[in-house]
Coordinates of C-alpha atoms in Angstrom, one line a residue:
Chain A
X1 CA 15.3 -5.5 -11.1
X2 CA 18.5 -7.3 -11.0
X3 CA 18.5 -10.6 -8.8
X4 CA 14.9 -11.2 -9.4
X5 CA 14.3 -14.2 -11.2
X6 CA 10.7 -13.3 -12.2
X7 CA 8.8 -10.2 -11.5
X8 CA 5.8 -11.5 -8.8
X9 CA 6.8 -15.3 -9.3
X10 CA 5.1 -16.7 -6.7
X11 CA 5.2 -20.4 -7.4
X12 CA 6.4 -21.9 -10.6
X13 CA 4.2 -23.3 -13.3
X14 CA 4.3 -27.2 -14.6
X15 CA 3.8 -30.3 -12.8
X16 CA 5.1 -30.7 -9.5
X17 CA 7.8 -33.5 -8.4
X18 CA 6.8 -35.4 -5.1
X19 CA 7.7 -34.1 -2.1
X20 CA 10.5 -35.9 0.3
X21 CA 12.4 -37.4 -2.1
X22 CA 15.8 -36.5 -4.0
X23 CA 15.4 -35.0 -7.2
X24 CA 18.0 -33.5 -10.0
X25 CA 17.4 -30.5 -10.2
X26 CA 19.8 -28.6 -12.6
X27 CA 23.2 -29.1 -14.6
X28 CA 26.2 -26.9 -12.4
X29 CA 25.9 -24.5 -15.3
X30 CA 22.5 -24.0 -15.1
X31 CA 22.7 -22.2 -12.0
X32 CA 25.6 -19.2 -12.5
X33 CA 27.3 -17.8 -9.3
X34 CA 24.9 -15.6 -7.4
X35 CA 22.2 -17.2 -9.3
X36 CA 19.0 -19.0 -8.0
X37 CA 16.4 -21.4 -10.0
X38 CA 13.3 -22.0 -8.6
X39 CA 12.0 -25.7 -8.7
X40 CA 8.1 -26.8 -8.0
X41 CA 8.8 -29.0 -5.6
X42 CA 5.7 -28.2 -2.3
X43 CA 3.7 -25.7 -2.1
X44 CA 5.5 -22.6 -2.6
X45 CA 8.4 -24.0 -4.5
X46 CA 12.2 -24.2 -3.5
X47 CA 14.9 -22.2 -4.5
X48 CA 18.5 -23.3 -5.4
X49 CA 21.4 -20.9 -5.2
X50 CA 24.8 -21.3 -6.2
X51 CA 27.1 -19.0 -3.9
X52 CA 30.5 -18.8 -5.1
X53 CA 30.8 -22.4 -6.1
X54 CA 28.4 -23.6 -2.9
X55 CA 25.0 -24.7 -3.2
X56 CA 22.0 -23.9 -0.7
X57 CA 17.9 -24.8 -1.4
X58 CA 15.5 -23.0 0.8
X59 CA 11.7 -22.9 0.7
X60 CA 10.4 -20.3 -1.3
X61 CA 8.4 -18.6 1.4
X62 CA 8.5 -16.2 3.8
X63 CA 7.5 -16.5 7.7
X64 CA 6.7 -13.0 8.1
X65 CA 4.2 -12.4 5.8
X66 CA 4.1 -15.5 3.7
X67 CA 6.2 -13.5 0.5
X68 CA 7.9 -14.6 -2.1
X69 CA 11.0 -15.5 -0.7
X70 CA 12.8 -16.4 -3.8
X71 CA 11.5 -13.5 -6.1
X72 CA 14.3 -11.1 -3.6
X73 CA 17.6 -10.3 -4.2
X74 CA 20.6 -12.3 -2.5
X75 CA 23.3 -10.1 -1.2
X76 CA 25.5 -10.3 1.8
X77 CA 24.5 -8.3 5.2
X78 CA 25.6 -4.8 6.8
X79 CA 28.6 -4.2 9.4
X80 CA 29.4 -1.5 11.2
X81 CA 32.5 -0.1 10.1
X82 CA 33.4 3.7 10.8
X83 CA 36.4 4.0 8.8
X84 CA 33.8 3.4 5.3
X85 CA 32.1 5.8 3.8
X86 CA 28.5 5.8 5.4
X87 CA 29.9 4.0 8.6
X88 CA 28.9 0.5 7.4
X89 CA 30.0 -1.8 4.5
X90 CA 28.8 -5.4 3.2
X91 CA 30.3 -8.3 4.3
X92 CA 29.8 -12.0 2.9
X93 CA 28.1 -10.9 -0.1
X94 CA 25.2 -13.5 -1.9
X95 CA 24.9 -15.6 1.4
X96 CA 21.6 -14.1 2.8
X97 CA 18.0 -13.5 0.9
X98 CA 16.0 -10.6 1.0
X99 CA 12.4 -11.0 0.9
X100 CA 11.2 -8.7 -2.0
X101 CA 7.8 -7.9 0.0
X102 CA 9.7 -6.3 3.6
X103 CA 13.5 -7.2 3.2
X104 CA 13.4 -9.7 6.3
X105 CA 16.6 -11.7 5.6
X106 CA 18.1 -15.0 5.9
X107 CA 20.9 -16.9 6.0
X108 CA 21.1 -19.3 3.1
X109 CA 23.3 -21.7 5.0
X110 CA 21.3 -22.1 7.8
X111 CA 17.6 -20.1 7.3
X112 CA 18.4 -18.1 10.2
X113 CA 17.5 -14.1 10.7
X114 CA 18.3 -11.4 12.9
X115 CA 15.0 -9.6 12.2
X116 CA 13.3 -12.3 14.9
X117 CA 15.9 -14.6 15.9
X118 CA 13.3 -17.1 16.9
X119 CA 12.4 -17.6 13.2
X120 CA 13.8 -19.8 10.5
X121 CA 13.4 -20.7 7.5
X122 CA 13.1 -24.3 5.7
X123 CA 16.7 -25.2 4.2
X124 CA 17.1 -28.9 2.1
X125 CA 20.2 -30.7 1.7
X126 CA 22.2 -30.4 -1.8
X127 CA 24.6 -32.5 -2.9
X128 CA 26.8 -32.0 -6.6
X129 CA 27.2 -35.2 -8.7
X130 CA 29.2 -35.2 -11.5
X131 CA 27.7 -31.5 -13.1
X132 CA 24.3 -32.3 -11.6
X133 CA 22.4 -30.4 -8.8
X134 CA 20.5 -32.8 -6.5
X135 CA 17.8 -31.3 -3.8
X136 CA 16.0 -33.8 -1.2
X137 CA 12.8 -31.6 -0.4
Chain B
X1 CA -2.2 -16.3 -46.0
X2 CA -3.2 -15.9 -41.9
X3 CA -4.6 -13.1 -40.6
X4 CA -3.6 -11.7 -37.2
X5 CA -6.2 -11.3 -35.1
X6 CA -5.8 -9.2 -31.7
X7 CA -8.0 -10.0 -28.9
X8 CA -8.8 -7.5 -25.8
X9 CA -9.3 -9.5 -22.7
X10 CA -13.5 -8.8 -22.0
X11 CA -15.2 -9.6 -18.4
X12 CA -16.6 -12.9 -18.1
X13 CA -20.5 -13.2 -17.7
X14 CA -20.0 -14.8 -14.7
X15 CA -20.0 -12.4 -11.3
X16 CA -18.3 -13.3 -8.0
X17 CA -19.0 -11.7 -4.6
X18 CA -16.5 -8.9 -3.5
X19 CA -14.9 -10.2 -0.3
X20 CA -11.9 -8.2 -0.4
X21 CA -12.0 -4.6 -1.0
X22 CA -8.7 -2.8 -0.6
X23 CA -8.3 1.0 0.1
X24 CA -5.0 1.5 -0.8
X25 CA -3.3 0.6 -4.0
X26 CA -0.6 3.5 -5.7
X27 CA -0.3 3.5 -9.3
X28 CA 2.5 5.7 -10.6
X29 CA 2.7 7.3 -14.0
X30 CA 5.7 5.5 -16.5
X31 CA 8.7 7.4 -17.9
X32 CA 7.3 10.8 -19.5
X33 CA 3.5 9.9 -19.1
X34 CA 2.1 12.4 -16.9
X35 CA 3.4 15.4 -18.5
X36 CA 1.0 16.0 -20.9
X37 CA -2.2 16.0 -18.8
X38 CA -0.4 18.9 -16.3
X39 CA -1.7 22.1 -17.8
X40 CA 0.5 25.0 -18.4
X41 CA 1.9 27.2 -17.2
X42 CA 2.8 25.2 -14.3
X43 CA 3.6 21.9 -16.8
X44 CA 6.4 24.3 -18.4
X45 CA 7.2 26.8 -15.5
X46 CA 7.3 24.0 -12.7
X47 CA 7.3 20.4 -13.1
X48 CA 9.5 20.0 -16.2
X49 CA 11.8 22.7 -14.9
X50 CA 12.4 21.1 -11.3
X51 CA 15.5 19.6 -11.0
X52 CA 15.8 15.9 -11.5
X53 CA 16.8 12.4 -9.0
X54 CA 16.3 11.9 -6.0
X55 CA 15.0 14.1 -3.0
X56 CA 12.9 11.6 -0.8
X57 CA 14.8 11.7 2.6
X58 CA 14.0 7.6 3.4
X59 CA 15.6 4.9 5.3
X60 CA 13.8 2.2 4.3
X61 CA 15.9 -1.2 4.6
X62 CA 18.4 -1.8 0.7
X63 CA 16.7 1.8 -0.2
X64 CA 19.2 2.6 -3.1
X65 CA 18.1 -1.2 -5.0
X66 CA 14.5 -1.5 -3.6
X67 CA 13.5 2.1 -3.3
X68 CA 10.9 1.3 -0.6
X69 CA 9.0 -0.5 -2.8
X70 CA 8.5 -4.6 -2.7
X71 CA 11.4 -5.6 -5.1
X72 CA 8.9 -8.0 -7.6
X73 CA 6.6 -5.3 -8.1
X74 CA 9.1 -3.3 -11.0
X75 CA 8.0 -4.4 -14.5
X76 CA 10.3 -5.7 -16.7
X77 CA 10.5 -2.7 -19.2
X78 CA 12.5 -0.9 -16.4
X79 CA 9.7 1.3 -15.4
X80 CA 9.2 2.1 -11.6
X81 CA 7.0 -0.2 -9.2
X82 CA 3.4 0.6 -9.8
X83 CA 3.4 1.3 -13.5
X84 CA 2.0 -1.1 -14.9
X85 CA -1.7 -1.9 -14.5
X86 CA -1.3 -5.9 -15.6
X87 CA 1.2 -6.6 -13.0
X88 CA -0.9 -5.0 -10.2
X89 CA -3.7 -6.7 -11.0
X90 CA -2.0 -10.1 -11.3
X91 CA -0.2 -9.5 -7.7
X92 CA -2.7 -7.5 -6.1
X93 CA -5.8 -9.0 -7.5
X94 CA -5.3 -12.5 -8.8
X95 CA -2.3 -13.7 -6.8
X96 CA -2.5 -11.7 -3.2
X97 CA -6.7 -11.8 -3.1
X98 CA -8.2 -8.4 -3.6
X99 CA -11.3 -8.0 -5.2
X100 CA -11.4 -4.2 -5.8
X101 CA -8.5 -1.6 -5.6
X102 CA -8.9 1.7 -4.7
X103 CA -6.0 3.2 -6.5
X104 CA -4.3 6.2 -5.2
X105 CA -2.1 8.1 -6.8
X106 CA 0.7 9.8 -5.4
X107 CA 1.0 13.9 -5.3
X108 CA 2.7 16.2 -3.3
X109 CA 1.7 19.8 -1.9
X110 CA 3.3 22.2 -3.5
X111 CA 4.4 26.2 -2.4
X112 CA 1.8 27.8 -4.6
X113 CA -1.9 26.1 -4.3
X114 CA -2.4 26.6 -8.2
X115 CA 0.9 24.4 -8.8
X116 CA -0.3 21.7 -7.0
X117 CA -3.7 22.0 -8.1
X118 CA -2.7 21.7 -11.6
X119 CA -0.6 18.5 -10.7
X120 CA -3.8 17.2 -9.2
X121 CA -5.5 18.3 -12.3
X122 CA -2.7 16.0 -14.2
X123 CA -2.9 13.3 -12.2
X124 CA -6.6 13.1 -12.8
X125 CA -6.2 13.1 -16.3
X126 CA -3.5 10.7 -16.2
X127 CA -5.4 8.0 -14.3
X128 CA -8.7 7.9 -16.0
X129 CA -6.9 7.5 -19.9
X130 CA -4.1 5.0 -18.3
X131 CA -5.9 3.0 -15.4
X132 CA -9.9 3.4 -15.3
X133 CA -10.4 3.3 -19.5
X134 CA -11.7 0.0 -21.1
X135 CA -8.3 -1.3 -22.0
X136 CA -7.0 -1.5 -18.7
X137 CA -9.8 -1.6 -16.6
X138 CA -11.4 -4.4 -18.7
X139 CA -12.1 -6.4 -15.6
X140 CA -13.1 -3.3 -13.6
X141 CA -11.3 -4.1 -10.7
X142 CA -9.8 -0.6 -10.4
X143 CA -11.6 2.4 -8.5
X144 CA -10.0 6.1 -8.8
X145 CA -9.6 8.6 -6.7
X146 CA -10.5 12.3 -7.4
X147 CA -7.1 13.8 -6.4
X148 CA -7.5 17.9 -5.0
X149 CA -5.1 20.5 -3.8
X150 CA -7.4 21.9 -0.7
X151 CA -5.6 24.5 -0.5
X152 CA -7.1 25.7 -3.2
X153 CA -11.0 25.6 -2.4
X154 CA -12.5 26.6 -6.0
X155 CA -9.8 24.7 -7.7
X156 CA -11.0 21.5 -6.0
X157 CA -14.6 21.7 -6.5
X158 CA -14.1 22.2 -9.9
X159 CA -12.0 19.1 -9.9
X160 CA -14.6 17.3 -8.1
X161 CA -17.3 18.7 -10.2
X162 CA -15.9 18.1 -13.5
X163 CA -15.4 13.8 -12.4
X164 CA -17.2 13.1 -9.8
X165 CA -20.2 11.1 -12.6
X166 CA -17.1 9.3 -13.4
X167 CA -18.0 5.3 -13.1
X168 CA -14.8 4.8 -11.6
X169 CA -13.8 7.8 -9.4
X170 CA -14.8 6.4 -5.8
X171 CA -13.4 8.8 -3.5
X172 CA -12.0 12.7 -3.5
X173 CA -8.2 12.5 -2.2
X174 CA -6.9 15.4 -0.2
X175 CA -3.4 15.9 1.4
X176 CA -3.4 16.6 5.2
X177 CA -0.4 19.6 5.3
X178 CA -1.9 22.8 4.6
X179 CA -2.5 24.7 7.1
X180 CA -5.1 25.8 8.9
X181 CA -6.7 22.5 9.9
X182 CA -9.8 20.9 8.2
X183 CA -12.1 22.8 10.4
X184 CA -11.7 26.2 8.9
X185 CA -15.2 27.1 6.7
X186 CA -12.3 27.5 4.0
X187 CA -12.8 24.2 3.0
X188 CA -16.5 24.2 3.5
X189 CA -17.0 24.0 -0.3
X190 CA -14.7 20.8 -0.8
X191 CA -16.9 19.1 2.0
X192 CA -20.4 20.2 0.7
X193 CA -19.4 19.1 -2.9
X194 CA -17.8 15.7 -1.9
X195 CA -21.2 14.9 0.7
X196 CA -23.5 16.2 -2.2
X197 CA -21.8 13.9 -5.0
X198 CA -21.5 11.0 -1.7
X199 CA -18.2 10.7 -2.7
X200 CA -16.0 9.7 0.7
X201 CA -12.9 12.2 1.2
X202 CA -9.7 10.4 1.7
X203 CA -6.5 11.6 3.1
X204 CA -3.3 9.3 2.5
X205 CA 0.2 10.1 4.3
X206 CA 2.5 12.6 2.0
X207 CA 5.3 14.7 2.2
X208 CA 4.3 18.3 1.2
X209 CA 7.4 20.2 -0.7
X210 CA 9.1 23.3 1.2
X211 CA 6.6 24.8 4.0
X212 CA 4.2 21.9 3.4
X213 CA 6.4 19.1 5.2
X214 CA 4.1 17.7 7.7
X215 CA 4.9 19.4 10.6
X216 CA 5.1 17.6 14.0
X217 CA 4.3 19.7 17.3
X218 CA 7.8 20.2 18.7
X219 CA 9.2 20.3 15.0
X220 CA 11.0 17.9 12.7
X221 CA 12.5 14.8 14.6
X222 CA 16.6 13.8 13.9
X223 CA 15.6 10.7 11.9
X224 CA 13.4 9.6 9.0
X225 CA 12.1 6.6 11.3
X226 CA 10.9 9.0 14.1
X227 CA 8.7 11.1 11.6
X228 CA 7.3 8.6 10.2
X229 CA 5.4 8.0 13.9
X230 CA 4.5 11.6 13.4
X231 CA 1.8 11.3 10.9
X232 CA -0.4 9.9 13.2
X233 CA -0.2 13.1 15.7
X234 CA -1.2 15.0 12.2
X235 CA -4.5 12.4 11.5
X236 CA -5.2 13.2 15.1
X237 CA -5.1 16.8 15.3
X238 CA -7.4 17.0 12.0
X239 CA -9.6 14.8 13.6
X240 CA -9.9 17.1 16.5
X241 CA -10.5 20.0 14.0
X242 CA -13.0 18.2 12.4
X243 CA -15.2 17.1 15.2
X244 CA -14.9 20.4 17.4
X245 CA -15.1 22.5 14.8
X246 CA -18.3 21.4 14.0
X247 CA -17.6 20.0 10.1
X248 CA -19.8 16.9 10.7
X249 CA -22.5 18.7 12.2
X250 CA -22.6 21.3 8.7
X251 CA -22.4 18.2 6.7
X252 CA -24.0 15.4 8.3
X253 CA -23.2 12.8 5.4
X254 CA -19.6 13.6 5.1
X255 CA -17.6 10.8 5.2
X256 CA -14.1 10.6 6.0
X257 CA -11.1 8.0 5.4
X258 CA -7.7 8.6 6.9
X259 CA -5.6 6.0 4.9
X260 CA -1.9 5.1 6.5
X261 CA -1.7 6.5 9.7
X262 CA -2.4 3.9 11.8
X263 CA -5.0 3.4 14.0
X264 CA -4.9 2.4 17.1
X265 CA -4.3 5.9 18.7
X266 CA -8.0 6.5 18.1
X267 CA -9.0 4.7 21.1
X268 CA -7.5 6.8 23.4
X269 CA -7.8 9.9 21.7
X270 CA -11.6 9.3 21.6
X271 CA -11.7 8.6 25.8
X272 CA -9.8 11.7 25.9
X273 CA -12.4 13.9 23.5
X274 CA -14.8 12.6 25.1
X275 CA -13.4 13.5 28.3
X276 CA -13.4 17.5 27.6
X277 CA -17.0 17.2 25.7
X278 CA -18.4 15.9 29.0
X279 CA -16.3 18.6 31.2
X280 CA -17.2 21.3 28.5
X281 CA -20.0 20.7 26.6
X282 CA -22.0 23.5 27.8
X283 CA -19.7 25.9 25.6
X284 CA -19.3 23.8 23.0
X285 CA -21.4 23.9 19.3
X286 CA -21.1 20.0 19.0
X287 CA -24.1 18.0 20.0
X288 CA -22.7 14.0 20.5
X289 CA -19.9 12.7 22.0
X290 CA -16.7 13.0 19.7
X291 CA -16.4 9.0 19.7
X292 CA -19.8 8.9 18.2
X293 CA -18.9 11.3 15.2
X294 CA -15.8 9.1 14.9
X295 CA -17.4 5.6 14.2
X296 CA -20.0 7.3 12.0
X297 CA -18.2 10.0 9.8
X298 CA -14.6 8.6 10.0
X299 CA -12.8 5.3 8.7
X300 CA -9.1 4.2 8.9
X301 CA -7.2 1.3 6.8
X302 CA -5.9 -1.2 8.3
X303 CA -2.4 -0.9 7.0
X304 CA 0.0 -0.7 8.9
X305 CA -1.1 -2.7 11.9
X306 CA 0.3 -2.0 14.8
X307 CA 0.2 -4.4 17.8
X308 CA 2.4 -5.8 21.0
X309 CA 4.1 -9.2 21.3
X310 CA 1.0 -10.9 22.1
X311 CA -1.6 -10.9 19.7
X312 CA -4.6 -11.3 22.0
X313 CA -4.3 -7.6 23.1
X314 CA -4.6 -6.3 20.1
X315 CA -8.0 -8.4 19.8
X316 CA -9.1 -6.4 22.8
X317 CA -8.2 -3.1 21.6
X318 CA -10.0 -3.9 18.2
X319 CA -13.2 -4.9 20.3
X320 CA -12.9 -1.6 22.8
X321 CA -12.5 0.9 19.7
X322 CA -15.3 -1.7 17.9
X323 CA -13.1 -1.8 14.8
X324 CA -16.1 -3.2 12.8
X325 CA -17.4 0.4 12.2
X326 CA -14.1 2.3 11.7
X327 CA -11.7 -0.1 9.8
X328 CA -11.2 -0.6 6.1
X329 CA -8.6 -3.1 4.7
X330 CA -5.7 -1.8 3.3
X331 CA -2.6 -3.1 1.4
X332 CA -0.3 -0.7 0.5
X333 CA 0.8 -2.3 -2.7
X334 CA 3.4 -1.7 -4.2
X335 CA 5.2 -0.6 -0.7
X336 CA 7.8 -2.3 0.9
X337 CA 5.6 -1.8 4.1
X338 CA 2.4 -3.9 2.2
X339 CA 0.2 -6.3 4.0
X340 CA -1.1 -9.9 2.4
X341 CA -5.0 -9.7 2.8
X342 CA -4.7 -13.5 3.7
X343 CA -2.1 -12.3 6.7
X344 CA -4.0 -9.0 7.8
X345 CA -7.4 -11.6 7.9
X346 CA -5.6 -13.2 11.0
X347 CA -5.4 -11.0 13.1
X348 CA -9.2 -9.9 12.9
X349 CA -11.9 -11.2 15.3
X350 CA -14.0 -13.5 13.1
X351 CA -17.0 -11.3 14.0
X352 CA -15.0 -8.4 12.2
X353 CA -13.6 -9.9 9.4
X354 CA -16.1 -9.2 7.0
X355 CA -16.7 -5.7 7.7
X356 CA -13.6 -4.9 7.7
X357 CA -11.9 -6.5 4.5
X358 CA -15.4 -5.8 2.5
X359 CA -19.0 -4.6 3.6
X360 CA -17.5 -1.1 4.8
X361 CA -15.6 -0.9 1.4
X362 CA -18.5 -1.5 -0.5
X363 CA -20.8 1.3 1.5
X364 CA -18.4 3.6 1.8
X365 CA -17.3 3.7 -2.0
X366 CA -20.9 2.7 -2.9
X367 CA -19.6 0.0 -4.3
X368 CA -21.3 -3.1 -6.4
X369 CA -21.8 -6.6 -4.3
X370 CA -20.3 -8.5 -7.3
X371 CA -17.4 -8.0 -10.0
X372 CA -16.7 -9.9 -13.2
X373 CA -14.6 -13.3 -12.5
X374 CA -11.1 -13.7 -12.5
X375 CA -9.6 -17.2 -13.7
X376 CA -7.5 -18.4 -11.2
X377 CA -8.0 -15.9 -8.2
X378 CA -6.6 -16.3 -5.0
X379 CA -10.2 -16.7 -2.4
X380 CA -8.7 -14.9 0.9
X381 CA -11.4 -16.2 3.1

């Protein structure tokens, strides 16, 4: 499937870099628009999207039932709108994740969700230096 | 020169208790793979002839990308979720915890009882050369089920006769449209071969085609999401059928497993049978309460759990329908709708957990205690 960076990824493999601390993660061009790389930094891992030029890093793990986060596809949410074909149409597309296990999504920005408002998930600062990528998680 | 050597993966020696067994795992047939096991005429005459894409009416959440499946369970040589045995054993098995998989296959009732039969017949076929044989069963992790049209009594004794020695066929799997209800001494012969062979008969959730839509009381509700609540109304009516019809009093080792239609109705549908068999029993056959044949003769998986806001309720409605005797893990993989062992474990009393995620799986699939090791599997609990 398209968006998925590896069929049943749960965690990546190789050592893992210490948790709390800044790390590079990837060259600008590592990470294409609407892409996501998936680094081993906790647990579960954390991904690192690029959406249109910004970048986001959330855990890769999912509150509800502890999925994959990461292994979904990012895509943009669902308005009502009764002049479109089907009554609805997407709006800010990339900026959420789906979870590949029961599509509970989240707001890359902020880890929020409208499936259970009083849910979030973790988000980790980026920062862009020079063409590098730079997580603290 | 260097000679290529090819290596099957073998069992290791080493055994590992079964602490996981779950009842529902659907593989699905790749590209142009089942064909050839449907026998004719139906293979030529029907099922190559129906018309192609999609029918399913669904509203599952991103249906037209994710197809109401989990989105990482679609292999990468574009086949559909469910098609290939490795993956499902590395994200079933190895990564989400499960020690055995009783794989269910998916097959829909069909106008004529011979068409579906022969699709049954098919499927069979289909999942003992592409599921249970050596090469991908190495680690024998995978149980079948015995897939029958009921409708069509001879046909599925013969279907039971013919695999029921099988090492791997666990269970006979039946459809709950067709009409009349279990009760009828139609399907006497399907009941007396499965209890003879003690081979549990499951029923998963299913869409029949044309007159075999699952039918709720009042008729079909406006929205996909509302019929979906509907299949438990059909598990309970059959239970009904069952019980006051006498079935488990013909065949007192029947056993019965009602996979994916929730549970927690039962409790108040066994107050209320046993309600009328306390008001009624002088004209009735039966000769125990209706909760009694429930926890003995029937099972239900786990998946999906229902439950209110606060969790501690459903403890005491798992305790008051003593879900240690009627509950059998479930996961639902590859479905969008699948529970994580190491989630569903939670929400168990401690007292239960064990029966539920693996003692009743092993008695009622007659199951070994051990399996051959996996390197690197997940321990649920």
């Amino acid at each position: 499937m398209s968006g998925a960076p590896e069929a049943g990824g749960r965690s990546p493999e190789g050592p893992r870099l210490a948790q709390g601390r800044e790390h590079v993660v990837a060259t600008t061009d590592e990470i294409k628009p609407g892409g996501v790389k998936i680094v081993p930094i906790g647990r579960h891992g954390v991904g690192v999207y690029n959406v249109h030029g910004t970048y986001y890093a959330i855990a890769n793990y999912c509150p509800h039932e502890g999925g994959p986060l990461c292994s979904g596809r990012p895509r943009g949410r669902n308005v009502v709108d009764a002049d479109a074909p089907g009554d609805a149409v997407m709006v800010r597309d990339l900026e959420f994740i789906y979870c590949p296990w029961h599509q509970w999504g989240f707001e890359l920005a902020t880890g929020t969700t409208a499936v259970k408002p009083e849910w979030s998930i973790r988000t980790y600062p980026v920062r862009v230096v020079g063409n590098e990528v730079l997580v603290t998680a | 020169m260097t000679i290529q050597e090819t290596r099957r993966p073998v069992p290791s020696v080493a055994r590992t208790p079964i602490r996981v067994v779950d009842s529902d795992i659907h593989p699905v047939p790749r590209a142009g793979e089942l064909a050839q096991y449907i026998p004719e005429p139906f293979r030529s005459k029907y099922y190559l002839a129906q018309q192609r894409g999609e029918s399913i009416i669904y509203d599952a959440p991103d249906y037209a990308h994710a197809k109401a499946m989990r989105v990482d369970t679609f292999p990468k040589d574009g086949n559909f979720a469910g098609s290939d045995p490795n993956l499902a054993l590395r994200q079933a098995v190895v990564e989400g915890g499960s020690d055995i998989g009783i794989l269910e296959p998916g097959f829909a009732t069909h106008y004529l009882a011979e068409m579906s039969q022969a699709l049954c017949t098919g499927v069979n076929h289909w999942l003992d050369n592409h599921w249970l044989d050596s090469v991908n069963n190495w680690h024998e992790r995978w149980r079948g089920s015995i897939c029958v049209a009921i409708e069509d009594a001879p046909g599925a004794v013969r279907q039971i006769e013919e695999w029921a020695d099988h090492p791997y066929m666990a269970q006979v799997l039946i459809r709950a449209e067709p009409r009349p209800a279990w009760g009828s001494p139609q399907y006497d012969p399907i009941w007396e071969a499965a209890a003879r062979h003690g081979l549990p008969v499951a029923c998963h959730l299913s869409r029949g085609r044309d007159d075999a839509m699952p039918m709720p009381p009042v008729g079909f509700p406006s929205y996909n999401h509302d019929f979906m609540v509907t299949y438990s109304l059909l598990a309970a009516n059959q239970i009904m059928s069952l019980i006051f019809d006498g079935v488990f009093d013909r065949f007192p080792t029947l056993r019965i497993i009602l996979v994916e239609h929730a549970f927690s109705w039962i409790l108040p549908l066994m107050w209320r049978m046993d309600a009328i068999y306390a008001a009624r029993k002088s004209s009735m056959d039966i000769t125990r309460k209706p909760s009694e044949y429930v926890k003995e003769h029937i099972k239900f998986t786990t998946q999906p759990l229902d439950y209110p806001e606060d969790k501690t309720e459903l403890t005491r409605a798992l305790e008051l329908m003593e879900a240690d005797k009627i509950l059998l893990f479930s996961s639902d993989y590859p479905h969008w709708t699948y529970d994580d062992p190491r989630w569903l474990l939670k929400h168990l009393p401690e007292h239960m957990r064990e029966a539920i995620m693996f003692k009743n799986g092993i008695a009622a699939y007659h199951l070994p205690d051990t399996v051959p090791a996996l390197d690197g599997k997940t321990l649920v609990f």
